[in-house]
Coordinates of C-alpha atoms and ligand atoms in Angstrom, one line a residue:
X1 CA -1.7 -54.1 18.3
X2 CA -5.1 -52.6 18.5
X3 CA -6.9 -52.7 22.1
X4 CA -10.6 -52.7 22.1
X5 CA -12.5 -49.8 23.4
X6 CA -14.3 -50.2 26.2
X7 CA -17.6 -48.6 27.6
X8 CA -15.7 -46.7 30.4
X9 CA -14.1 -45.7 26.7
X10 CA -16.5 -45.5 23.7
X11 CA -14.8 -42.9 21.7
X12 CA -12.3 -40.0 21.5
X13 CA -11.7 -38.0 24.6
X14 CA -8.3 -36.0 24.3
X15 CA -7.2 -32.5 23.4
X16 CA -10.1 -30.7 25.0
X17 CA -12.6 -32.3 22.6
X18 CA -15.0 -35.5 22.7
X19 CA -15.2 -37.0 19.5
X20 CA -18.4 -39.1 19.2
X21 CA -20.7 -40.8 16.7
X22 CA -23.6 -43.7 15.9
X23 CA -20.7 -46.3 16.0
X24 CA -20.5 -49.3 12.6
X25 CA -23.5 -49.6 10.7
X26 CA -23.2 -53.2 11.5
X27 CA -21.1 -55.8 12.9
X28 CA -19.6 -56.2 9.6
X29 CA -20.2 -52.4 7.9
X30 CA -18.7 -49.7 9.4
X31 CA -20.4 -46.7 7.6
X32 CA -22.9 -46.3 5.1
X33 CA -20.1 -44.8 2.6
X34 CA -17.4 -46.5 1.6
X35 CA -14.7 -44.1 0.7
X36 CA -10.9 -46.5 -0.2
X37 CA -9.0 -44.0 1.8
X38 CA -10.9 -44.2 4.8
X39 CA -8.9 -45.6 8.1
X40 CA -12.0 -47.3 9.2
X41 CA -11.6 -49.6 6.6
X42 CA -7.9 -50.7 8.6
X43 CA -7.0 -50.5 11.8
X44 CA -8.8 -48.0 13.5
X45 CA -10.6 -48.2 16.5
X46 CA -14.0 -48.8 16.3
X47 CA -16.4 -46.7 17.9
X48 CA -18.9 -48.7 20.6
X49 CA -22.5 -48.4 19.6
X50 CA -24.5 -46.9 22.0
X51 CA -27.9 -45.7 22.2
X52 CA -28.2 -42.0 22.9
X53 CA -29.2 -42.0 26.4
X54 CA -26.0 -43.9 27.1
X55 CA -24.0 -41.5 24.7
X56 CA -25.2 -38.7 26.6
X57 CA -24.2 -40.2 30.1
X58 CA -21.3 -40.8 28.8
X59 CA -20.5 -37.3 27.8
X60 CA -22.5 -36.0 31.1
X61 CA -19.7 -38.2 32.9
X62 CA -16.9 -36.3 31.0
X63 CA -18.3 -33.2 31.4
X64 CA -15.2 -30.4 32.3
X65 CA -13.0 -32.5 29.9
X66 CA -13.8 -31.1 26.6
X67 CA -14.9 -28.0 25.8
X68 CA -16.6 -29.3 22.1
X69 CA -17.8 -32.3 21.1
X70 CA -17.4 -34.1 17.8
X71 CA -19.7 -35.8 15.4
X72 CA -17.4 -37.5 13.8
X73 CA -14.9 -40.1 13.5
X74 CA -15.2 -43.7 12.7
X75 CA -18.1 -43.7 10.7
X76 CA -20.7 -40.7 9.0
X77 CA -23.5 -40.8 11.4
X78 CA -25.5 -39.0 9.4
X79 CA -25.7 -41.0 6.2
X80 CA -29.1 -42.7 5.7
X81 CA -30.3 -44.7 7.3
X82 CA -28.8 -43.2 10.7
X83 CA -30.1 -39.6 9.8
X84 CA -33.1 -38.9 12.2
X85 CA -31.1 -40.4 14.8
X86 CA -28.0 -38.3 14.0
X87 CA -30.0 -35.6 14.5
X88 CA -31.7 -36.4 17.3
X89 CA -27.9 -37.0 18.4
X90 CA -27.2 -33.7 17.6
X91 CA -30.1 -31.6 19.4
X92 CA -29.7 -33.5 22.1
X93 CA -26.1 -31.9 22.4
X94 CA -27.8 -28.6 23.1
X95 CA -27.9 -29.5 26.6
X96 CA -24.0 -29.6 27.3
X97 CA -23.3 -26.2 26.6
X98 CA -20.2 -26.5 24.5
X99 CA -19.4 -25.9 20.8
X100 CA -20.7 -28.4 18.7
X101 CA -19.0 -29.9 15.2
X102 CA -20.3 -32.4 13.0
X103 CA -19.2 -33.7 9.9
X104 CA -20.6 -35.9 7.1
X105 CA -20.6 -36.3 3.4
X106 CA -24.3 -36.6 3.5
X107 CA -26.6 -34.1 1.7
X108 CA -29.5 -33.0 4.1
X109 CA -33.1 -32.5 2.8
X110 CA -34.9 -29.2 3.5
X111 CA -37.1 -30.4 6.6
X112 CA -33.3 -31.9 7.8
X113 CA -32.0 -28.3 7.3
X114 CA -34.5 -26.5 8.8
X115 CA -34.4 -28.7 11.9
X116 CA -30.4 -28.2 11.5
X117 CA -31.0 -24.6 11.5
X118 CA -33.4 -24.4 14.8
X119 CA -30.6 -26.2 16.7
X120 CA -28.0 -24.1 15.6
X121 CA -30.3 -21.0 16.9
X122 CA -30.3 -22.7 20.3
X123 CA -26.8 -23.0 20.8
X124 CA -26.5 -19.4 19.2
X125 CA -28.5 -18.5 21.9
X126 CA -26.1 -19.8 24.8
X127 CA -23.5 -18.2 23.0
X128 CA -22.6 -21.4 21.3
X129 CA -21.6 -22.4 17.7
X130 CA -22.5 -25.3 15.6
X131 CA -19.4 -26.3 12.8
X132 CA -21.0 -28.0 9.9
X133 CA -18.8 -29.3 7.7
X134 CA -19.0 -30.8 4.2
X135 CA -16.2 -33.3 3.3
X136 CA -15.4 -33.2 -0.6
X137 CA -12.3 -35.0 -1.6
X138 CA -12.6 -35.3 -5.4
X139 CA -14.0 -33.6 -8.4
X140 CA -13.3 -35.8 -11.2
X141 CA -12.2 -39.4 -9.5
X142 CA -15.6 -40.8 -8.8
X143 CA -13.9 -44.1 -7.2
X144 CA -12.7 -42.3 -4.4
X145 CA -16.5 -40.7 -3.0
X146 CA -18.6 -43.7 -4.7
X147 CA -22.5 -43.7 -4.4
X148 CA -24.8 -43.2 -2.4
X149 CA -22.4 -40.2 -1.9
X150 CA -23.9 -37.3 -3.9
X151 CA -21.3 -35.6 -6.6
X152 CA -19.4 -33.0 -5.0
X153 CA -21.2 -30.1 -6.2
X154 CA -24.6 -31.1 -4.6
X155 CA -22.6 -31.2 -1.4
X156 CA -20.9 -27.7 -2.3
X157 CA -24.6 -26.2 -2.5
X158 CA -24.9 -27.9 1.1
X159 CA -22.2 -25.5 2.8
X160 CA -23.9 -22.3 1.0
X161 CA -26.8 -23.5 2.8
X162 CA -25.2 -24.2 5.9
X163 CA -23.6 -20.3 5.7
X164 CA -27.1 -19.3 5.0
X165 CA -28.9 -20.9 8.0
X166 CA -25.9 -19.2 10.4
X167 CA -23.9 -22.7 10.9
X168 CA -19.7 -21.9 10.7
X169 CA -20.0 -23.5 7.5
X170 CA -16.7 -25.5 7.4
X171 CA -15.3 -27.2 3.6
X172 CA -13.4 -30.4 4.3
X173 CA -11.1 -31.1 1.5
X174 CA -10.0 -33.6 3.5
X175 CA -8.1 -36.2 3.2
X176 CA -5.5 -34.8 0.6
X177 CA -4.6 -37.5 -2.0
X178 CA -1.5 -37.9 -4.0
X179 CA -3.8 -38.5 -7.3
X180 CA -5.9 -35.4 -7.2
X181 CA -4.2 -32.9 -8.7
X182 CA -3.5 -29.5 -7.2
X183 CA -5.5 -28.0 -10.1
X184 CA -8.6 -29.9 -8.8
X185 CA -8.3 -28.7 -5.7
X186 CA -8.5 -24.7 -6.2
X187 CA -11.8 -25.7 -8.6
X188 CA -13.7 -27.0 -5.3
X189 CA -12.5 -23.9 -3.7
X190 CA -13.4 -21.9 -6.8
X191 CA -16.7 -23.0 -7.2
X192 CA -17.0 -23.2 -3.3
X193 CA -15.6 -19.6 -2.7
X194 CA -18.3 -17.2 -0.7
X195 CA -20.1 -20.5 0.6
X196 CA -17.7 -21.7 3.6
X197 CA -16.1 -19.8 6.5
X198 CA -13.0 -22.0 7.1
X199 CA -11.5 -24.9 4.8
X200 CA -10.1 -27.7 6.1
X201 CA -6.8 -30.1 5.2
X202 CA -5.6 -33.1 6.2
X203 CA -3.3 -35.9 6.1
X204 CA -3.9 -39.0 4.6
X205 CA -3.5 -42.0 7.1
X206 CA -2.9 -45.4 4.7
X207 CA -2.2 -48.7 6.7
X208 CA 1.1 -50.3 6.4
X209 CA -0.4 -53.4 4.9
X210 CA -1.4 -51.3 1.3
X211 CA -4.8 -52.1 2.0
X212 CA -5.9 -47.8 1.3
X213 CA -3.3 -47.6 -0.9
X214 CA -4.5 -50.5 -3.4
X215 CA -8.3 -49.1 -3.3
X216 CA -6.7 -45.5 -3.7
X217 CA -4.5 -46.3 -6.9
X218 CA -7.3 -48.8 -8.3
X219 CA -7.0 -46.7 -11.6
X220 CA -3.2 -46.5 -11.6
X221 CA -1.9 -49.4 -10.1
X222 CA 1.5 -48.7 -10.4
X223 CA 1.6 -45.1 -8.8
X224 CA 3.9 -45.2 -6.1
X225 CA 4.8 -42.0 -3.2
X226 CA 6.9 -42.0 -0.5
X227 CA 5.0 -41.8 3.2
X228 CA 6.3 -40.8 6.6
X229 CA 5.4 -42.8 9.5
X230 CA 3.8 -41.9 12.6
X231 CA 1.2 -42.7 15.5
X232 CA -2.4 -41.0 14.8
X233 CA -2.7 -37.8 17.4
X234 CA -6.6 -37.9 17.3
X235 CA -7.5 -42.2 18.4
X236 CA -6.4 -43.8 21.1
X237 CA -5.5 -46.6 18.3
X238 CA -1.7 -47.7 18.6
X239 CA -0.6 -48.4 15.2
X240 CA 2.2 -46.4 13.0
X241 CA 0.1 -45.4 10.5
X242 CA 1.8 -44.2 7.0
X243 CA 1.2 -40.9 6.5
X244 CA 1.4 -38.7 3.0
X245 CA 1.0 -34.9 4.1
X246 CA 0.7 -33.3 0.9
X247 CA 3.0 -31.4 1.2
X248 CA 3.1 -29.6 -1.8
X249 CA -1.0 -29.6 -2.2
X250 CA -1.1 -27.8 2.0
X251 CA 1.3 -24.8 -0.2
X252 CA -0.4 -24.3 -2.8
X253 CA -3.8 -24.1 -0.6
X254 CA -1.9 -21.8 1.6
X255 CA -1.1 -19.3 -1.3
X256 CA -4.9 -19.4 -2.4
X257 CA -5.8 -18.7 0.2
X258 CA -3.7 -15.3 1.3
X259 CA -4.5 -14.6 -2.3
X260 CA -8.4 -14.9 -2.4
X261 CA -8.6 -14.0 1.9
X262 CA -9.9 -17.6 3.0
X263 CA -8.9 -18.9 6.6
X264 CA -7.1 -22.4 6.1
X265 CA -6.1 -24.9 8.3
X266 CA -4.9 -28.9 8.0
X267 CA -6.0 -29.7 11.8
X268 CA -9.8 -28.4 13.2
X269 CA -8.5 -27.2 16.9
X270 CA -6.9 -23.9 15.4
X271 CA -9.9 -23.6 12.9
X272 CA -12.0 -23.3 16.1
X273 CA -9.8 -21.2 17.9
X274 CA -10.0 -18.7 15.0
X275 CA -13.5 -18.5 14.8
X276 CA -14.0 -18.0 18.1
X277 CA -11.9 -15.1 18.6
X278 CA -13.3 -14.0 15.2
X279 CA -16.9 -13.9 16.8
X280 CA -15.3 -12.5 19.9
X281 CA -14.3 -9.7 18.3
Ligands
LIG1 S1 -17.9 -41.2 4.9 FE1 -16.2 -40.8 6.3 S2 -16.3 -42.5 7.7 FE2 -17.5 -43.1 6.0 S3 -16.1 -44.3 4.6 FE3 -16.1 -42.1 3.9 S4 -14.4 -41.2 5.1 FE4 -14.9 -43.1 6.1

């Protein structure tokens, strides 16, 4: 069963990271998107809403327990009509002098980017790195990024742009889906090759009722896989989740990328890791 969170417990705080964000839309919308393989959409934990002075006593109260924070999680914070305030979210962050990572499906307008880019310079200048990254799950199979979400390739130009204004510019093909085939999958990274610094992987969680799986296979009702079973590692949420790892798709990635000289990983703590030794050095 799913305990509530609590405001001694808003959102995410484990494995050296604080994973944060706006919280539902509404009482009855989690997020602006509605992408069918989302988790939100069954059993997570929902994020409290907070306003962002209480979000940032919150994380000022944490403070020595993470060493990045997260804009991300149970909903895109940055989707209209939660952008300004995602970003004022987001500058605000400047002030806890960790690594920053957001993520969102959202494509930003130029007076967005610019004021993307003069945060990023601040936390540059405290030796600090802001991760944007740019989920894209699909090329071709519309249903599963429906509108407002932008086609994928607007959202492609978005992580040349992010590369462009300094960000770690970060493609999330995440999650990976049994019905997008492997040969969609190296065209994002074909037509996204030279505009991202890492690419990202992932599981997909489904809930054991069908619920994802239903929305998922809309188009081909009878496809059926086989999932593993397990507890999520990044919610506090206690349900066995099923779980399809892609196996086949996280190989085929893999050899892309030692072929083309890419950096890919399915979880984001060794991303990070690797590109901050990689500015170390
Ligand atoms: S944008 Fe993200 S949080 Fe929103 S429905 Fe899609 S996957 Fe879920």
């Amino acid at each position: 069963m799913n305990r509530e969170r609590t405001l001694e417990l808003p959102f995410y705080l484990g494995n050296n990271r604080a994973m944060i964000s706006l919280g539902p839309l509404s009482p009855k919308k989690y997020c602006t998107y509605s992408c069918p393989f989302c988790y939100v959409h069954s059993g997570f934990l929902k994020y409290v809403n907070l306003d962002l002075e209480d979000i940032k006593s919150w994380l000022t109260n944490n403070k020595g327990k993470y060493d990045i924070i997260y804009i991300s999680g149970d909903t895109d914070s940055f989707a209209k009509p939660r952008t300004q305030k995602a970003l004022d979210l987001l500058e605000s962050l400047i002030a806890f002098n960790v690594d920053v990572l957001f993520t969102t499906r959202y494509v930003f307008n130029e007076d967005e980017l610019l004021r993307i880019k003069k945060i990023n310079e601040q936390l540059s200048r405290k030796g600090r790195i802001l991760f944007g990254c740019v989920s894209i799950a699909q090329l071709s199979f519309n249903h599963l990024e429906p509108k407002p979400i932008k086609p994928p390739l607007e959202r492609i130009k978005q992580l040349k742009r992010f590369k462009e204004l300094g960000l770690c510019s970060v493609l999330a093909m995440r999650p990976f889906l049994p019905i997008v085939p492997k040969e969609e999958y190296s065209e994002i990274i074909n037509l996204s090759i030279g505009s991202f610094d890492i690419l990202l992987g992932e599981s997909w969680y489904a809930d054991k009722d069908g619920v994802l799986e239903k929305q998922v296979f809309k188009t081909q009702p009878n496809y059926k896989i086989e999932f593993k079973e397990s507890p999520m590692d990044f919610d506090n949420n206690q349900n066995i989740w099923k779980v399809w790892e892609g196996e086949e798709i996280r190989k085929f990635v893999c050899k892309k990328s030692e072929e083309m000289g890419f950096p890919f990983f399915m979880r984001s703590r060794p991303a990070i890791e690797w590109y901050r030794n990689k500015k170390r050095n």
